[in-house]
PDB file of C-alpha atoms (C1' of nucleotides) in Angstrom:
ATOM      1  CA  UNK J   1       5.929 -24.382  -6.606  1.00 63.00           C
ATOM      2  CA  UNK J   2       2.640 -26.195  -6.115  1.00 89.00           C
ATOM      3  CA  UNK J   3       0.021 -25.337  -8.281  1.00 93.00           C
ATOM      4  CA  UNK J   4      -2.581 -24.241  -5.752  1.00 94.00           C
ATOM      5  CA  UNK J   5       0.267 -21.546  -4.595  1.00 95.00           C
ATOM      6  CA  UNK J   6       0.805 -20.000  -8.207  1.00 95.00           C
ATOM      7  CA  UNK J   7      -2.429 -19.886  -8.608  1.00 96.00           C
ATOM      8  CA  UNK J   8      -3.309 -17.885  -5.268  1.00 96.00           C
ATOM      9  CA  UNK J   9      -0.500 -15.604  -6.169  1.00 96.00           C
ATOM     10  CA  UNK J  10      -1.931 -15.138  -9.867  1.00 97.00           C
ATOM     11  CA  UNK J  11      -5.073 -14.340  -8.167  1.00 96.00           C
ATOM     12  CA  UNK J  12      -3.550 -12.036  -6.055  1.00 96.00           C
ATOM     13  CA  UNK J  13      -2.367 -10.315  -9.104  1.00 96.00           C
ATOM     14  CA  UNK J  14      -5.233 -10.554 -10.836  1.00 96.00           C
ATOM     15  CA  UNK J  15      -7.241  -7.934  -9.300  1.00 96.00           C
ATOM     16  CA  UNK J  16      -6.314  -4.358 -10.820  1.00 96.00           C
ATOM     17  CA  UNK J  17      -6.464  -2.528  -8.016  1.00 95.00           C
ATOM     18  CA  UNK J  18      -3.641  -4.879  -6.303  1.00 96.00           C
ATOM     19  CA  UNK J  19      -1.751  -5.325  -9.743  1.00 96.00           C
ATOM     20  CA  UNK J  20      -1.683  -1.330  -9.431  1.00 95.00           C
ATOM     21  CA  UNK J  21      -0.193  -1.796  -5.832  1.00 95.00           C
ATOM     22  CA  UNK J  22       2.444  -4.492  -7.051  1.00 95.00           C
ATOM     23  CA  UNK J  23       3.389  -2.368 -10.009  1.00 93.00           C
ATOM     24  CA  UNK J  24       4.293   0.769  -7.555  1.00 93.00           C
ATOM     25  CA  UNK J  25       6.341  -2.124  -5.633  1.00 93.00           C
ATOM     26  CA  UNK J  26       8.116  -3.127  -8.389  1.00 92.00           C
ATOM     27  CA  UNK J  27       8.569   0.377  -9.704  1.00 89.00           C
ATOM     28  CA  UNK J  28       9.736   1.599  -6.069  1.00 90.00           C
ATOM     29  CA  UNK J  29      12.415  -0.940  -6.138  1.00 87.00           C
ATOM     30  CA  UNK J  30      14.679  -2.251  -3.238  1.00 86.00           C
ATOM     31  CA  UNK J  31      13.750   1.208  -1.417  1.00 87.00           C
ATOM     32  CA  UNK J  32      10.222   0.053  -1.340  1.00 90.00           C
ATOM     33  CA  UNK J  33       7.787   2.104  -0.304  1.00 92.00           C
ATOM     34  CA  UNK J  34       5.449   3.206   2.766  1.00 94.00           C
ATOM     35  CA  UNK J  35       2.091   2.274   2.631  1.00 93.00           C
ATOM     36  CA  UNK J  36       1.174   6.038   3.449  1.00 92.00           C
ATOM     37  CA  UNK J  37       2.599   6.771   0.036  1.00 93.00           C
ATOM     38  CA  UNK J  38       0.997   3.948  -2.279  1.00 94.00           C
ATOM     39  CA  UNK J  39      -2.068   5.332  -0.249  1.00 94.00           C
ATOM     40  CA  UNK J  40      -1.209   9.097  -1.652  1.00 93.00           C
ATOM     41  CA  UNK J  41       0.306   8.001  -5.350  1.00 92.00           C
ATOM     42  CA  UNK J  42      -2.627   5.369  -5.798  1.00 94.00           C
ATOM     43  CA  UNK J  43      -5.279   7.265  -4.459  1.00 93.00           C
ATOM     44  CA  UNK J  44      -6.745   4.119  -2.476  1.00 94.00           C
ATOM     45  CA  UNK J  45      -8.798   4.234   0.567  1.00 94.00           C
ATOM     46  CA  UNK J  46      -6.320   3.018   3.271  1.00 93.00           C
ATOM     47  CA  UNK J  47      -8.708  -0.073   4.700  1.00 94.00           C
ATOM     48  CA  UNK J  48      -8.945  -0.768   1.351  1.00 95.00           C
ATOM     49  CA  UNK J  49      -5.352  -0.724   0.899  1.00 96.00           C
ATOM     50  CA  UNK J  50      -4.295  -2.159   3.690  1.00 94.00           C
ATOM     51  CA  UNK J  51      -6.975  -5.285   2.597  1.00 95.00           C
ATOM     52  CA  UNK J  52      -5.133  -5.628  -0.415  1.00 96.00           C
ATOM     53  CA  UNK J  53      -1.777  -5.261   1.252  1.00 96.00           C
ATOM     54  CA  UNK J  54      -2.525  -8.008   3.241  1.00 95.00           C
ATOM     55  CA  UNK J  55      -3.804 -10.544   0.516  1.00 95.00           C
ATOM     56  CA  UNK J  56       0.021  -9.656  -1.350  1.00 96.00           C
ATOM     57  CA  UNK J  57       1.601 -10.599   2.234  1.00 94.00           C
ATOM     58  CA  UNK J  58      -0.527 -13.569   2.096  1.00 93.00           C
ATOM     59  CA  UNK J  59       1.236 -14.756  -0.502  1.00 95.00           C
ATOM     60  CA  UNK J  60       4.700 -13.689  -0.256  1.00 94.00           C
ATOM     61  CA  UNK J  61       4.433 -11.444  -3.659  1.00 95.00           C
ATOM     62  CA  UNK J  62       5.217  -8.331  -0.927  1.00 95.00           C
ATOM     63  CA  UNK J  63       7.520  -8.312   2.112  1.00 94.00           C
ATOM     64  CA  UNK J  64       6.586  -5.869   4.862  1.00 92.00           C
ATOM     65  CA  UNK J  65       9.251  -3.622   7.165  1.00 89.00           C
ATOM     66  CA  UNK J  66       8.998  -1.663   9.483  1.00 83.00           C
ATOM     67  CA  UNK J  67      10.836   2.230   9.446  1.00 79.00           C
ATOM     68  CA  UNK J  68       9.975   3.956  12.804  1.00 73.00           C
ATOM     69  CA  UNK J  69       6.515   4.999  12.430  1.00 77.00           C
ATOM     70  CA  UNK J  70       6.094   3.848   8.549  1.00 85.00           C
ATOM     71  CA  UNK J  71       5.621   0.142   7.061  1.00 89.00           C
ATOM     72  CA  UNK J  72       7.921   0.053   4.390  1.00 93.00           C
ATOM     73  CA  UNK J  73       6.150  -2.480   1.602  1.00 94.00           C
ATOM     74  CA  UNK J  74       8.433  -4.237  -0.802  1.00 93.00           C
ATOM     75  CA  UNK J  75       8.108  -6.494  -3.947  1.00 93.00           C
ATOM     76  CA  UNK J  76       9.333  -9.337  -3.778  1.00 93.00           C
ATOM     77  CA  UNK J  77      10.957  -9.777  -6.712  1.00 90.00           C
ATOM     78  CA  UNK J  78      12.343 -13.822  -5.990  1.00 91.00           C
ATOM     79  CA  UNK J  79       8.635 -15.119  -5.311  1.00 93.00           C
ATOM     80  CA  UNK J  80       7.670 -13.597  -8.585  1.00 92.00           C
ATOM     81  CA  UNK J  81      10.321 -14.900 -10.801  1.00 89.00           C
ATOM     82  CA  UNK J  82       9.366 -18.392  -9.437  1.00 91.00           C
ATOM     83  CA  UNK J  83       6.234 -17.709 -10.422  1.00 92.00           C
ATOM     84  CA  UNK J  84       7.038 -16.951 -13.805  1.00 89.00           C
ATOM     85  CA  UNK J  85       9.450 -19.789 -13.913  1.00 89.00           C
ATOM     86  CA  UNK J  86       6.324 -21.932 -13.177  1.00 90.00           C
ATOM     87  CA  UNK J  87       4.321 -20.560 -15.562  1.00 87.00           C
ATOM     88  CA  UNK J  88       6.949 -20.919 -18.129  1.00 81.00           C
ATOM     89  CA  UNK J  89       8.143 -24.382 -16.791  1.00 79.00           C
ATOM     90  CA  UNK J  90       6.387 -27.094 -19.428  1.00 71.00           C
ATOM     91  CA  UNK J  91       6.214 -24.332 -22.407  1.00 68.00           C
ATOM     92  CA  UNK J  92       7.732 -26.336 -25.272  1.00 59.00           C
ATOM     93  CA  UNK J  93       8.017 -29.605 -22.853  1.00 57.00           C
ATOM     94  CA  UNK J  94       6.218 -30.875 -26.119  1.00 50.00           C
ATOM     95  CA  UNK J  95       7.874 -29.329 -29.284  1.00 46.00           C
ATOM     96  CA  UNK J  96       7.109 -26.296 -30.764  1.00 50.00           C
ATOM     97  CA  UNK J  97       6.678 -22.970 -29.127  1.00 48.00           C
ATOM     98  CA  UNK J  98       9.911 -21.546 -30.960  1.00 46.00           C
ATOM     99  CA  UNK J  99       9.940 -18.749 -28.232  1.00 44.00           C
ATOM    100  CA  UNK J 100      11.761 -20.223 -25.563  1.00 41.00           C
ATOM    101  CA  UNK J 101      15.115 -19.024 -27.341  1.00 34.00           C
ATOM    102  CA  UNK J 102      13.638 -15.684 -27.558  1.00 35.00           C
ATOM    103  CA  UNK J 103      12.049 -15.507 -30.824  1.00 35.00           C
ATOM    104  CA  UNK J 104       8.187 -15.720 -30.505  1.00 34.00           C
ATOM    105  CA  UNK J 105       8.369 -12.874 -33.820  1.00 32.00           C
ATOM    106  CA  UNK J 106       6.849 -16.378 -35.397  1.00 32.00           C
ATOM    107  CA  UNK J 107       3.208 -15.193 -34.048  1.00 29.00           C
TER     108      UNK J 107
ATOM    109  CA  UNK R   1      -0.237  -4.507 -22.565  1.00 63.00           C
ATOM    110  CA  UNK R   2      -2.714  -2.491 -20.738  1.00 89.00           C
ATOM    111  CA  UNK R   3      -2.775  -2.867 -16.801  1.00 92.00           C
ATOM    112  CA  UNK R   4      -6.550  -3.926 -16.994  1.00 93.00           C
ATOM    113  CA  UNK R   5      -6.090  -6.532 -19.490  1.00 94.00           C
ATOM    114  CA  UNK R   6      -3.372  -8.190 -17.436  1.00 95.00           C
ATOM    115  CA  UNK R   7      -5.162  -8.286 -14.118  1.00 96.00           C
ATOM    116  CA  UNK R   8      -7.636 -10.302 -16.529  1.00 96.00           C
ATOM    117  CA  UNK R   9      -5.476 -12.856 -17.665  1.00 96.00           C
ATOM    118  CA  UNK R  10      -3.721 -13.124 -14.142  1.00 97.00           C
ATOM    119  CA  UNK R  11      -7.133 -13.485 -12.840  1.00 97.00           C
ATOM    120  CA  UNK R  12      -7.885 -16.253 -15.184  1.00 97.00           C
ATOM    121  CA  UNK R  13      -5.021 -17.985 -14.311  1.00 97.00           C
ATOM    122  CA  UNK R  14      -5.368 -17.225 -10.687  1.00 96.00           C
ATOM    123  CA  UNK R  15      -8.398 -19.983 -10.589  1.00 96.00           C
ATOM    124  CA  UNK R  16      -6.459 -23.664  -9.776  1.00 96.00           C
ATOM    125  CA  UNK R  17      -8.919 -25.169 -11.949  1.00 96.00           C
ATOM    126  CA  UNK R  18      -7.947 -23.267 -14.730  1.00 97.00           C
ATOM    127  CA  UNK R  19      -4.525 -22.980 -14.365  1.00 96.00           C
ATOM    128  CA  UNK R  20      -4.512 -26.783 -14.267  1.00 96.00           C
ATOM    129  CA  UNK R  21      -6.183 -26.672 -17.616  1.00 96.00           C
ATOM    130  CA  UNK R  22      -3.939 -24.240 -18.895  1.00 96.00           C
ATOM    131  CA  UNK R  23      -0.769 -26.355 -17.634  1.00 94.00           C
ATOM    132  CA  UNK R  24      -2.714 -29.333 -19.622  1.00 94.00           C
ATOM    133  CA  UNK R  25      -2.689 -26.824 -22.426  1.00 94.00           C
ATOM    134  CA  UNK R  26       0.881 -25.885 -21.880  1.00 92.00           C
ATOM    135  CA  UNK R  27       1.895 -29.094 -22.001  1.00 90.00           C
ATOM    136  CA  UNK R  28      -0.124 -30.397 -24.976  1.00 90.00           C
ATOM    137  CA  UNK R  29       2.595 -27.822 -27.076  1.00 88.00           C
ATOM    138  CA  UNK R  30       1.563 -26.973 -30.878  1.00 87.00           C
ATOM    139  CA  UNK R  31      -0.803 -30.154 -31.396  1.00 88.00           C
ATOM    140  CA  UNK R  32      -3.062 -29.000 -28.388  1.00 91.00           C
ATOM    141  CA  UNK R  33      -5.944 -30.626 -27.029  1.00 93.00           C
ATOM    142  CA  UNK R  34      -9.172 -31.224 -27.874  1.00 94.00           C
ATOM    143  CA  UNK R  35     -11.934 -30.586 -25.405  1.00 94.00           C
ATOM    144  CA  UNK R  36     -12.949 -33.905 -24.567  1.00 94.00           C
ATOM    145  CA  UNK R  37      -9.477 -35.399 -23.638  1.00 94.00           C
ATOM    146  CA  UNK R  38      -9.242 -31.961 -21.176  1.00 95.00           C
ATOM    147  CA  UNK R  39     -12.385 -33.349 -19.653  1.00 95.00           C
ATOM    148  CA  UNK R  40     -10.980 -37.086 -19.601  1.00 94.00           C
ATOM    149  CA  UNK R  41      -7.557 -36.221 -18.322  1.00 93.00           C
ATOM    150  CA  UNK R  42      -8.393 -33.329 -15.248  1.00 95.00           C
ATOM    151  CA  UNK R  43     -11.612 -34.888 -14.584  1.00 94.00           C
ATOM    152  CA  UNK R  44     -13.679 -31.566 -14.878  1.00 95.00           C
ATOM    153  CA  UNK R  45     -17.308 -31.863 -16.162  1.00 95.00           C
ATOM    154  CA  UNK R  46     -18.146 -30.968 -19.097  1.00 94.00           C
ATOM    155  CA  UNK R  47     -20.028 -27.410 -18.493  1.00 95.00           C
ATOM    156  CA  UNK R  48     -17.280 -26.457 -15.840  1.00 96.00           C
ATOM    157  CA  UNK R  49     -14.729 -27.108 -18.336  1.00 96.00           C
ATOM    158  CA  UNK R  50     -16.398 -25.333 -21.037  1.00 95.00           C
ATOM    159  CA  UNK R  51     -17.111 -22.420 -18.748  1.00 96.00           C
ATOM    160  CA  UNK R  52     -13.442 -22.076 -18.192  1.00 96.00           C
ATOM    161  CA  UNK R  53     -12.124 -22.097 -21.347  1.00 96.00           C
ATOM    162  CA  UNK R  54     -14.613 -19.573 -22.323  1.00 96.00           C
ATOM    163  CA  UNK R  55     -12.734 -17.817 -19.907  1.00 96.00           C
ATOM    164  CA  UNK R  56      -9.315 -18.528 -20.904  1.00 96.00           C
ATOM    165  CA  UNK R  57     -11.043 -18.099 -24.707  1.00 95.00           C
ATOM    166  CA  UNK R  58     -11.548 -14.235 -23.473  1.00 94.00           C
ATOM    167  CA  UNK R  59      -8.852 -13.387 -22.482  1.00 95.00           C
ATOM    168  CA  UNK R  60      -6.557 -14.909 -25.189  1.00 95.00           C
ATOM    169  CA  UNK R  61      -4.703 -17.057 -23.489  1.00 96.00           C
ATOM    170  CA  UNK R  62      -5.926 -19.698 -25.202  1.00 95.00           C
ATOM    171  CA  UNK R  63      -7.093 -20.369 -28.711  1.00 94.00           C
ATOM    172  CA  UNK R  64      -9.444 -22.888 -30.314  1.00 93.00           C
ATOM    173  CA  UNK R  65      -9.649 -24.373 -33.816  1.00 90.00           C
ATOM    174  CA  UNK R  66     -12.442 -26.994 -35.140  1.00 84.00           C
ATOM    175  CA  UNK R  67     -10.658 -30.230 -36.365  1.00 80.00           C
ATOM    176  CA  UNK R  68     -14.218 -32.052 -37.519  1.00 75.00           C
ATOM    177  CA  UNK R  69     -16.530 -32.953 -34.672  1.00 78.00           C
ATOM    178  CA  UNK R  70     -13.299 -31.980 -31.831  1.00 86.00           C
ATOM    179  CA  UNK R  71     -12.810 -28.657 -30.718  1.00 90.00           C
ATOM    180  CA  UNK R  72      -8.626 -28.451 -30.365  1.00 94.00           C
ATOM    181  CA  UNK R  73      -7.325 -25.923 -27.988  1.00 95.00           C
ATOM    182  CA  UNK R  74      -3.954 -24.486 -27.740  1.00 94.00           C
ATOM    183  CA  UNK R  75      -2.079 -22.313 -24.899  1.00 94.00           C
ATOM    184  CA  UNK R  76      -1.516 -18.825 -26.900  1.00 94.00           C
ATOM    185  CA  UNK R  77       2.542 -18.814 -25.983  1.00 91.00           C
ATOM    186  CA  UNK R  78       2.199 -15.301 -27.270  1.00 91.00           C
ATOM    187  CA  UNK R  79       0.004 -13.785 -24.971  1.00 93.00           C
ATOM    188  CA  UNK R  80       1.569 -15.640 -21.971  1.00 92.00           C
ATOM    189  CA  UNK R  81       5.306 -14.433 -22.868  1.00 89.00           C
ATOM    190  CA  UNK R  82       3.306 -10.930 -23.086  1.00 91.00           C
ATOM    191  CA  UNK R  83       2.325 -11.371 -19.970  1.00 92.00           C
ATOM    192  CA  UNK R  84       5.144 -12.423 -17.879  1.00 89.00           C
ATOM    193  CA  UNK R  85       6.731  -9.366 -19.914  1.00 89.00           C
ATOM    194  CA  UNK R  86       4.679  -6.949 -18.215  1.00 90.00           C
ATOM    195  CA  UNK R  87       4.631  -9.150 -14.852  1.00 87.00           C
ATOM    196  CA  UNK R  88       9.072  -8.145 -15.158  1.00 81.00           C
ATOM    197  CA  UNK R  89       8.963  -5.044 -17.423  1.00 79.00           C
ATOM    198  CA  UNK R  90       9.775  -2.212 -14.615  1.00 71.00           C
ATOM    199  CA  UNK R  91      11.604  -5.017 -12.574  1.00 67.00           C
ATOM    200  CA  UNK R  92      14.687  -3.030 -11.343  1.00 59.00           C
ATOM    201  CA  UNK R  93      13.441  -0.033 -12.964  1.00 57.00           C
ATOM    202  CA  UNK R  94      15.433   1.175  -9.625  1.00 51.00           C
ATOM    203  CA  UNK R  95      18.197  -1.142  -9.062  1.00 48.00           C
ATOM    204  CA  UNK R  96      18.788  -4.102  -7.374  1.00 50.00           C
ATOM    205  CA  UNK R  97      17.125  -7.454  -8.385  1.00 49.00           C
ATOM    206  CA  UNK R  98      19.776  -8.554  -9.319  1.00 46.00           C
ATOM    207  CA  UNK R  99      18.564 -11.434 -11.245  1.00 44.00           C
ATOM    208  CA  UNK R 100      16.943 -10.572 -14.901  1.00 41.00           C
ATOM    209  CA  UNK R 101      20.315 -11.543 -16.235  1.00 34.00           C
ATOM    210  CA  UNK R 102      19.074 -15.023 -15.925  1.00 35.00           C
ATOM    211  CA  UNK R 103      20.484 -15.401 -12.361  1.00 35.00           C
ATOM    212  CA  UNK R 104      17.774 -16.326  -9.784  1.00 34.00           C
ATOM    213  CA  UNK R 105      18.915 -19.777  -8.561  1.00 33.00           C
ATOM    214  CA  UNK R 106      18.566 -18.073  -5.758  1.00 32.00           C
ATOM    215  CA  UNK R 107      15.216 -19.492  -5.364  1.00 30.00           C
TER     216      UNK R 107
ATOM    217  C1'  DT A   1     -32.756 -37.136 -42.740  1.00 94.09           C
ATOM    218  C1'  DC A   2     -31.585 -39.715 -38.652  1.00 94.09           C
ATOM    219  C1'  DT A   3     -28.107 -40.959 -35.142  1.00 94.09           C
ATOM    220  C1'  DG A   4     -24.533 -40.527 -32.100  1.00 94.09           C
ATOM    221  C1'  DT A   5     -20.881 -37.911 -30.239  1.00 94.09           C
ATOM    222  C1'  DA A   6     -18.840 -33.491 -28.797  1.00 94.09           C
ATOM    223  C1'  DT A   7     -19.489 -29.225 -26.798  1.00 94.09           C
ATOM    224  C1'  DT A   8     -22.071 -25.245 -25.151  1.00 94.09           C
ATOM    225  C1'  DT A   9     -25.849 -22.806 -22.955  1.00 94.09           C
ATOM    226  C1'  DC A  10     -29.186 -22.392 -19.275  1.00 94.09           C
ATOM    227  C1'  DT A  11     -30.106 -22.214 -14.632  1.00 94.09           C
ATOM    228  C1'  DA A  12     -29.450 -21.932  -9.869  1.00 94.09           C
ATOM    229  C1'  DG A  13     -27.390 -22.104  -5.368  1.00 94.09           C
ATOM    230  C1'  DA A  14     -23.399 -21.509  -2.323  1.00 94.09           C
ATOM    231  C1'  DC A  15     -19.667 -19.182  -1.507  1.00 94.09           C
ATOM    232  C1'  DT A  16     -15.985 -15.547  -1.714  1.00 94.09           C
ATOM    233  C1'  DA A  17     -14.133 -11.150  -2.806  1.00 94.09           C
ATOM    234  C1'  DA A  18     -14.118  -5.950  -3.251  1.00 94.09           C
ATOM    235  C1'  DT A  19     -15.155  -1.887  -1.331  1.00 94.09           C
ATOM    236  C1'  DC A  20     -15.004   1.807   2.167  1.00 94.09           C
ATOM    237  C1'  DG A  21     -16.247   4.591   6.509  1.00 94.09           C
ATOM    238  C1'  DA A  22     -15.480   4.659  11.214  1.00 94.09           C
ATOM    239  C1'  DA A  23     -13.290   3.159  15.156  1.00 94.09           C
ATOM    240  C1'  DA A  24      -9.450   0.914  17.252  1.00 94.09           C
ATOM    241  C1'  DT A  25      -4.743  -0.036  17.585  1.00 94.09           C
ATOM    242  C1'  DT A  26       0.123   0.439  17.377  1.00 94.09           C
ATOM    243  C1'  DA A  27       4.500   2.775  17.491  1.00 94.09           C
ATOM    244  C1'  DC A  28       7.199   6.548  17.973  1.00 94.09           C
ATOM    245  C1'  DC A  29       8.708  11.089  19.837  1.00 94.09           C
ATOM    246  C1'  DG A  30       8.998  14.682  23.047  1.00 94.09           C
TER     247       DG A  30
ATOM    248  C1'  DC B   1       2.804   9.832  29.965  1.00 94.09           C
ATOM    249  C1'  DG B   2       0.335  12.225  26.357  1.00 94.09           C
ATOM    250  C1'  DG B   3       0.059  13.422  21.632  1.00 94.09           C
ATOM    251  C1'  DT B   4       0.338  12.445  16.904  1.00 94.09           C
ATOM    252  C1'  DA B   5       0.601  10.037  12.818  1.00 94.09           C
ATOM    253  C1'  DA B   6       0.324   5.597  10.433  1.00 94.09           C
ATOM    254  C1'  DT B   7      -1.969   1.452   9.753  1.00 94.09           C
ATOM    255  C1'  DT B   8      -5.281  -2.197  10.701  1.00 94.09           C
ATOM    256  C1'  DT B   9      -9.631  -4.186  12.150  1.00 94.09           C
ATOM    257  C1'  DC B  10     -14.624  -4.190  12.154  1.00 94.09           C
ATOM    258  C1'  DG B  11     -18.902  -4.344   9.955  1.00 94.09           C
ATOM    259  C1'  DA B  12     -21.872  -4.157   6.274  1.00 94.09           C
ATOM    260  C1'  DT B  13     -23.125  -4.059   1.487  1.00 94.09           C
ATOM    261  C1'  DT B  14     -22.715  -5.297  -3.052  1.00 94.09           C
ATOM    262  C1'  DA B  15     -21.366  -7.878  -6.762  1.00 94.09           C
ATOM    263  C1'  DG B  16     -19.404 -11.517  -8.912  1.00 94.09           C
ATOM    264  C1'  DT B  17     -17.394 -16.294  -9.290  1.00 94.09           C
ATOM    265  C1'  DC B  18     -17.401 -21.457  -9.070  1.00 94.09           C
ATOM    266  C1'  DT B  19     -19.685 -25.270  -9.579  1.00 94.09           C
ATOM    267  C1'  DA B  20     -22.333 -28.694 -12.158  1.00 94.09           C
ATOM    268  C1'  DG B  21     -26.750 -31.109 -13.840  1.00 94.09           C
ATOM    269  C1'  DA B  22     -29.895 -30.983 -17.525  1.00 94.09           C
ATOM    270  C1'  DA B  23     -31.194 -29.500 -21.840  1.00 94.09           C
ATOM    271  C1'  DA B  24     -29.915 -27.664 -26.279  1.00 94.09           C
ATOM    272  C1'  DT B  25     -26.999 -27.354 -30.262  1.00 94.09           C
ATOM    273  C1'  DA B  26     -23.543 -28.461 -33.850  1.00 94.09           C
ATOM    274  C1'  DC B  27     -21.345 -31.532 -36.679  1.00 94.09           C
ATOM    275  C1'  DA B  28     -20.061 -35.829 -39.442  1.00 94.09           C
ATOM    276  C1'  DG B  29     -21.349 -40.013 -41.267  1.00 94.09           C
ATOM    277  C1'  DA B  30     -24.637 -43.501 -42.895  1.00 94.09           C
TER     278       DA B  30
END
DNA sequence: TCTGTATTTCTAGACTAATCGAAATTACCG
DNA sequence: CGGTAATTTCGATTAGTCTAGAAATACAGA
């Protein structure tokens, strides 16, 4: 992943109001869920929503389907672990960082 | 971690500029990096640099200790495993993803 | 105390993002 | 073909970020 992608995708998550959107994703699982219901459960104005939507498309953090008259929104759970993978990627390239087995109790 | 907090730090991150410095940071491991090889080795002048790693300072990300006239700065592992924590916690909350085992070669 | 180096603060301009109401569009169903 | 519901686009406002040059500050050594 180049860094100019993981970067647009951590800004797409860094805005609350679309980490609260991604969240729901993640929560709703391989079901997903219509954008008429992160509307109702998230309490967002739908251009507003649909803004945000867009910027998570954008980046390929959400996946979008279409169910007769809904849009079905989905995380996208593969784009995200390669984003963490890249964020992860040179930890301990140098030495320490005792986490990478697990154990980061050292803090 | 607290939803707010985390669109913070993803937002921090989510700036290529910063995320490059982080990476630097990343990479640097335990010994870190003071600020003025940062500013030889990305190229960034001095004031943006500073300006982002007050950022990155804010947010916890990263950490900075005096070592005479240098300030050193280190990537807070910590906070960043925190992080992708919360990025994976409800991950399959519902059931597929199949990959949190450790599986997503996938990719 | 004076000097030089390292780093931060000040300042300012250009640009980009966040928000939401209203209108438009799209897709489905009868 | 018309109706209905879901979603997006438009348009405008507001606020905040990114950038960096110049000046200020902090620190160590002589």
């Amino acid at each position: 992943m180049i860094l100019d992608q993981a970067a647009s995708r951590l800004e797409a998550l860094g805005n609350p109001t679309r980490l609260r959107i991604y969240r729901s994703l993640v929560r709703a699982g391989s079901q997903g869920s219509p954008v008429g219901r992160l509307k109702a459960s998230l309490g967002i104005p739908s251009s507003t929503l649909s803004h945000h939507l867009k910027t998570l498309l954008a980046v390929e953090l959400v996946t979008q389907e279409r169910q007769a008259t809904t849009l079905v929104c989905r995380a996208n759970y593969e784009v995200m672990h390669e984003l963490v993978g890249f964020l992860v990627e040179e930890c301990c390239a140098d030495a320490s960082c005792g986490s990478a087995a697990g154990n980061d109790a050292a803090a």
